[in-house]
Structure formats: C-alpha cells, structure tokens
PDB file of C-alpha atoms in Angstrom:
ATOM      1  CA  UNK A 778      13.370 -18.154 -21.454  1.00  0.00           C
ATOM      2  CA  UNK A 779      12.529 -14.710 -20.068  1.00  0.00           C
ATOM      3  CA  UNK A 780       9.960 -14.046 -22.785  1.00  0.00           C
ATOM      4  CA  UNK A 781       8.340 -17.459 -22.432  1.00  0.00           C
ATOM      5  CA  UNK A 782       8.215 -17.042 -18.654  1.00  0.00           C
ATOM      6  CA  UNK A 783       6.530 -13.660 -19.070  1.00  0.00           C
ATOM      7  CA  UNK A 784       4.041 -15.143 -21.526  1.00  0.00           C
ATOM      8  CA  UNK A 785       3.301 -17.956 -19.064  1.00  0.00           C
ATOM      9  CA  UNK A 786       2.738 -15.514 -16.191  1.00  0.00           C
ATOM     10  CA  UNK A 787       0.448 -13.357 -18.322  1.00  0.00           C
ATOM     11  CA  UNK A 788      -1.605 -16.414 -19.262  1.00  0.00           C
ATOM     12  CA  UNK A 789      -1.864 -17.365 -15.577  1.00  0.00           C
ATOM     13  CA  UNK A 790      -3.200 -13.870 -14.902  1.00  0.00           C
ATOM     14  CA  UNK A 791      -5.783 -14.329 -17.672  1.00  0.00           C
ATOM     15  CA  UNK A 792      -4.199 -11.736 -19.955  1.00  0.00           C
ATOM     16  CA  UNK A 793      -3.986 -13.697 -23.235  1.00  0.00           C
ATOM     17  CA  UNK A 794      -3.550 -10.676 -25.538  1.00  0.00           C
ATOM     18  CA  UNK A 795      -0.451  -9.552 -23.645  1.00  0.00           C
ATOM     19  CA  UNK A 796       0.743 -13.155 -23.421  1.00  0.00           C
ATOM     20  CA  UNK A 797       0.397 -13.427 -27.192  1.00  0.00           C
ATOM     21  CA  UNK A 798       2.710 -10.464 -27.656  1.00  0.00           C
ATOM     22  CA  UNK A 799       5.389 -11.950 -25.366  1.00  0.00           C
ATOM     23  CA  UNK A 800       5.023 -15.417 -26.881  1.00  0.00           C
ATOM     24  CA  UNK A 801       5.354 -14.014 -30.423  1.00  0.00           C
ATOM     25  CA  UNK A 802       8.573 -12.307 -29.364  1.00  0.00           C
ATOM     26  CA  UNK A 803       9.793 -15.575 -27.828  1.00  0.00           C
ATOM     27  CA  UNK A 804       9.028 -17.447 -31.060  1.00  0.00           C
ATOM     28  CA  UNK A 805      10.826 -14.776 -33.092  1.00  0.00           C
ATOM     29  CA  UNK A 806      13.870 -15.175 -30.854  1.00  0.00           C
ATOM     30  CA  UNK A 807      13.783 -18.989 -31.065  1.00  0.00           C
ATOM     31  CA  UNK A 808      11.354 -20.271 -33.730  1.00  0.00           C
ATOM     32  CA  UNK A 809      11.934 -23.926 -32.855  1.00  0.00           C
ATOM     33  CA  UNK A 810      11.466 -23.699 -29.080  1.00  0.00           C
ATOM     34  CA  UNK A 811       8.419 -25.864 -28.303  1.00  0.00           C
ATOM     35  CA  UNK A 812       7.479 -23.978 -25.132  1.00  0.00           C
ATOM     36  CA  UNK A 813       7.194 -20.668 -27.022  1.00  0.00           C
ATOM     37  CA  UNK A 814       5.080 -22.326 -29.725  1.00  0.00           C
ATOM     38  CA  UNK A 815       2.859 -23.876 -27.044  1.00  0.00           C
ATOM     39  CA  UNK A 816       2.370 -20.605 -25.174  1.00  0.00           C
ATOM     40  CA  UNK A 817       1.569 -18.727 -28.365  1.00  0.00           C
ATOM     41  CA  UNK A 818      -0.977 -21.383 -29.318  1.00  0.00           C
ATOM     42  CA  UNK A 819      -2.603 -21.199 -25.887  1.00  0.00           C
ATOM     43  CA  UNK A 820      -2.646 -17.390 -25.976  1.00  0.00           C
ATOM     44  CA  UNK A 821      -4.390 -17.419 -29.353  1.00  0.00           C
ATOM     45  CA  UNK A 822      -6.870 -20.054 -28.182  1.00  0.00           C
ATOM     46  CA  UNK A 823      -7.562 -17.974 -25.071  1.00  0.00           C
ATOM     47  CA  UNK A 824      -8.700 -15.144 -27.308  1.00  0.00           C
ATOM     48  CA  UNK A 825     -10.685 -17.345 -29.732  1.00  0.00           C
ATOM     49  CA  UNK A 826      -8.337 -15.950 -32.329  1.00  0.00           C
ATOM     50  CA  UNK A 827      -6.576 -17.508 -35.320  1.00  0.00           C
ATOM     51  CA  UNK A 828      -7.774 -21.031 -34.540  1.00  0.00           C
ATOM     52  CA  UNK A 829      -5.862 -22.629 -37.415  1.00  0.00           C
ATOM     53  CA  UNK A 830      -2.629 -20.923 -36.365  1.00  0.00           C
ATOM     54  CA  UNK A 831      -3.212 -22.014 -32.752  1.00  0.00           C
ATOM     55  CA  UNK A 832      -3.784 -25.595 -33.904  1.00  0.00           C
ATOM     56  CA  UNK A 833      -0.604 -25.572 -35.993  1.00  0.00           C
ATOM     57  CA  UNK A 834       1.479 -24.155 -33.133  1.00  0.00           C
ATOM     58  CA  UNK A 835       0.120 -26.620 -30.598  1.00  0.00           C
ATOM     59  CA  UNK A 836       0.678 -29.538 -32.972  1.00  0.00           C
ATOM     60  CA  UNK A 837       4.303 -28.452 -33.380  1.00  0.00           C
ATOM     61  CA  UNK A 838       4.812 -28.436 -29.607  1.00  0.00           C
ATOM     62  CA  UNK A 839       3.034 -31.727 -28.741  1.00  0.00           C
ATOM     63  CA  UNK A 840       6.112 -33.941 -28.830  1.00  0.00           C
ATOM     64  CA  UNK A 841       7.853 -31.866 -26.168  1.00  0.00           C
ATOM     65  CA  UNK A 842       5.013 -30.206 -24.255  1.00  0.00           C
ATOM     66  CA  UNK A 843       2.566 -32.963 -23.377  1.00  0.00           C
ATOM     67  CA  UNK A 844      -0.072 -30.530 -22.164  1.00  0.00           C
ATOM     68  CA  UNK A 845      -0.349 -29.268 -25.737  1.00  0.00           C
ATOM     69  CA  UNK A 846      -2.463 -32.363 -26.486  1.00  0.00           C
ATOM     70  CA  UNK A 847      -4.992 -31.188 -23.882  1.00  0.00           C
ATOM     71  CA  UNK A 848      -5.033 -27.618 -25.244  1.00  0.00           C
ATOM     72  CA  UNK A 849      -5.351 -28.863 -28.805  1.00  0.00           C
ATOM     73  CA  UNK A 850      -8.341 -31.176 -28.340  1.00  0.00           C
ATOM     74  CA  UNK A 851     -11.058 -28.512 -27.903  1.00  0.00           C
ATOM     75  CA  UNK A 852      -9.734 -26.517 -30.861  1.00  0.00           C
ATOM     76  CA  UNK A 853      -9.899 -29.581 -33.073  1.00  0.00           C
ATOM     77  CA  UNK A 854     -13.397 -30.370 -31.820  1.00  0.00           C
ATOM     78  CA  UNK A 855     -14.463 -26.781 -32.612  1.00  0.00           C
ATOM     79  CA  UNK A 856     -13.341 -27.292 -36.182  1.00  0.00           C
ATOM     80  CA  UNK A 857     -15.234 -30.602 -36.375  1.00  0.00           C
ATOM     81  CA  UNK A 858     -12.067 -32.722 -36.332  1.00  0.00           C
ATOM     82  CA  UNK A 859     -13.473 -35.007 -33.640  1.00  0.00           C
ATOM     83  CA  UNK A 860     -11.293 -38.053 -34.335  1.00  0.00           C
ATOM     84  CA  UNK A 861      -8.129 -35.979 -34.093  1.00  0.00           C
ATOM     85  CA  UNK A 862      -9.392 -34.375 -30.878  1.00  0.00           C
ATOM     86  CA  UNK A 863     -10.027 -37.815 -29.381  1.00  0.00           C
ATOM     87  CA  UNK A 864      -6.541 -38.997 -30.385  1.00  0.00           C
ATOM     88  CA  UNK A 865      -4.922 -36.012 -28.690  1.00  0.00           C
ATOM     89  CA  UNK A 866      -6.909 -36.609 -25.520  1.00  0.00           C
ATOM     90  CA  UNK A 867      -5.742 -40.234 -25.531  1.00  0.00           C
ATOM     91  CA  UNK A 868      -2.140 -39.064 -25.887  1.00  0.00           C
ATOM     92  CA  UNK A 869      -2.639 -36.598 -23.049  1.00  0.00           C
ATOM     93  CA  UNK A 870      -4.132 -39.302 -20.826  1.00  0.00           C
ATOM     94  CA  UNK A 871      -1.161 -41.562 -21.628  1.00  0.00           C
ATOM     95  CA  UNK A 872       1.200 -39.058 -20.006  1.00  0.00           C
ATOM     96  CA  UNK A 873       2.638 -39.965 -16.635  1.00  0.00           C
ATOM     97  CA  UNK A 874       0.439 -37.740 -14.427  1.00  0.00           C
ATOM     98  CA  UNK A 875      -1.826 -35.450 -16.440  1.00  0.00           C
ATOM     99  CA  UNK A 876      -3.123 -32.641 -14.232  1.00  0.00           C
ATOM    100  CA  UNK A 877      -6.575 -32.586 -15.799  1.00  0.00           C
ATOM    101  CA  UNK A 878      -7.104 -36.336 -16.085  1.00  0.00           C
ATOM    102  CA  UNK A 879     -10.781 -36.338 -15.031  1.00  0.00           C
ATOM    103  CA  UNK A 880     -11.751 -33.540 -17.404  1.00  0.00           C
ATOM    104  CA  UNK A 881      -9.836 -35.162 -20.270  1.00  0.00           C
ATOM    105  CA  UNK A 882     -11.565 -38.493 -19.596  1.00  0.00           C
ATOM    106  CA  UNK A 883     -14.941 -36.739 -19.594  1.00  0.00           C
ATOM    107  CA  UNK A 884     -14.208 -34.980 -22.901  1.00  0.00           C
ATOM    108  CA  UNK A 885     -12.926 -38.188 -24.439  1.00  0.00           C
ATOM    109  CA  UNK A 886     -16.086 -40.070 -23.433  1.00  0.00           C
ATOM    110  CA  UNK A 887     -18.215 -37.319 -24.987  1.00  0.00           C
ATOM    111  CA  UNK A 888     -16.194 -37.361 -28.204  1.00  0.00           C
ATOM    112  CA  UNK A 889     -16.299 -41.140 -28.462  1.00  0.00           C
ATOM    113  CA  UNK A 890     -20.075 -41.089 -27.948  1.00  0.00           C
ATOM    114  CA  UNK A 891     -20.362 -38.501 -30.708  1.00  0.00           C
ATOM    115  CA  UNK A 892     -18.192 -40.602 -33.016  1.00  0.00           C
ATOM    116  CA  UNK A 893     -20.147 -43.832 -32.523  1.00  0.00           C
ATOM    117  CA  UNK A 894     -22.257 -44.747 -35.519  1.00  0.00           C
ATOM    118  CA  UNK A 895     -25.922 -44.101 -34.938  1.00  0.00           C
TER     119      UNK A 895
END
C-alpha cells in the first residue's frame, strides 16, 4: 500500500514518470493488486508512453477500480477502438457516482456520433 499511495500522490502532483517508477515497484511487490495495475496504467498514459501496456493494465484493473474504465476510454479511442471505448464509458457511467459523469457523457456522445453509419 505504501508504494501505491506514493504513486497516487505523484500522479496528483503531475509527476507521471516518478509515479510510474513507484507503481512498477508496487506491481512487482503484488502483481495481482488492481490498484497498482491501475496506477501504472495511468502513469504510462500520462506520459503518452507504452499505450498497449497501459491499455492492458487498465483492462486488468477495471473489475475492481471502476475509474479504470474512464482512463481506458481515451486510450482505446486513440488506437481507433471506438466501440470498446464507448463500452468502457458506459460501464463508467453505470457506476454509483462517477466523478466525471458530464465529461464521460460528452465523450460517449461524440463516440456514438462517430460510430453512426453515414
């Protein structure tokens, strides 16, 4: 928990490279801990680095860390996986009280418009 807490604090201070280092150590210590996987995925995404690894890590943490759906959607959209991005936004919006509801709804509307047949 100490390493994941440090990674979280570093992300909050907009220091994703340092957060990546702490999150990698957390994942090494407990490879199945969803919070460590989530934080590592977010740290990588925050650096526009290793997008496929970030996607894989966030997907692994989605069942436990609901916010991972929100973090995952833009990465999937970047890689032209628009349907998957929309599905993750829907899952995020289905959570009890998603913090970024309005932004997620906006993104979802944009994705759905893009996916509509022309």
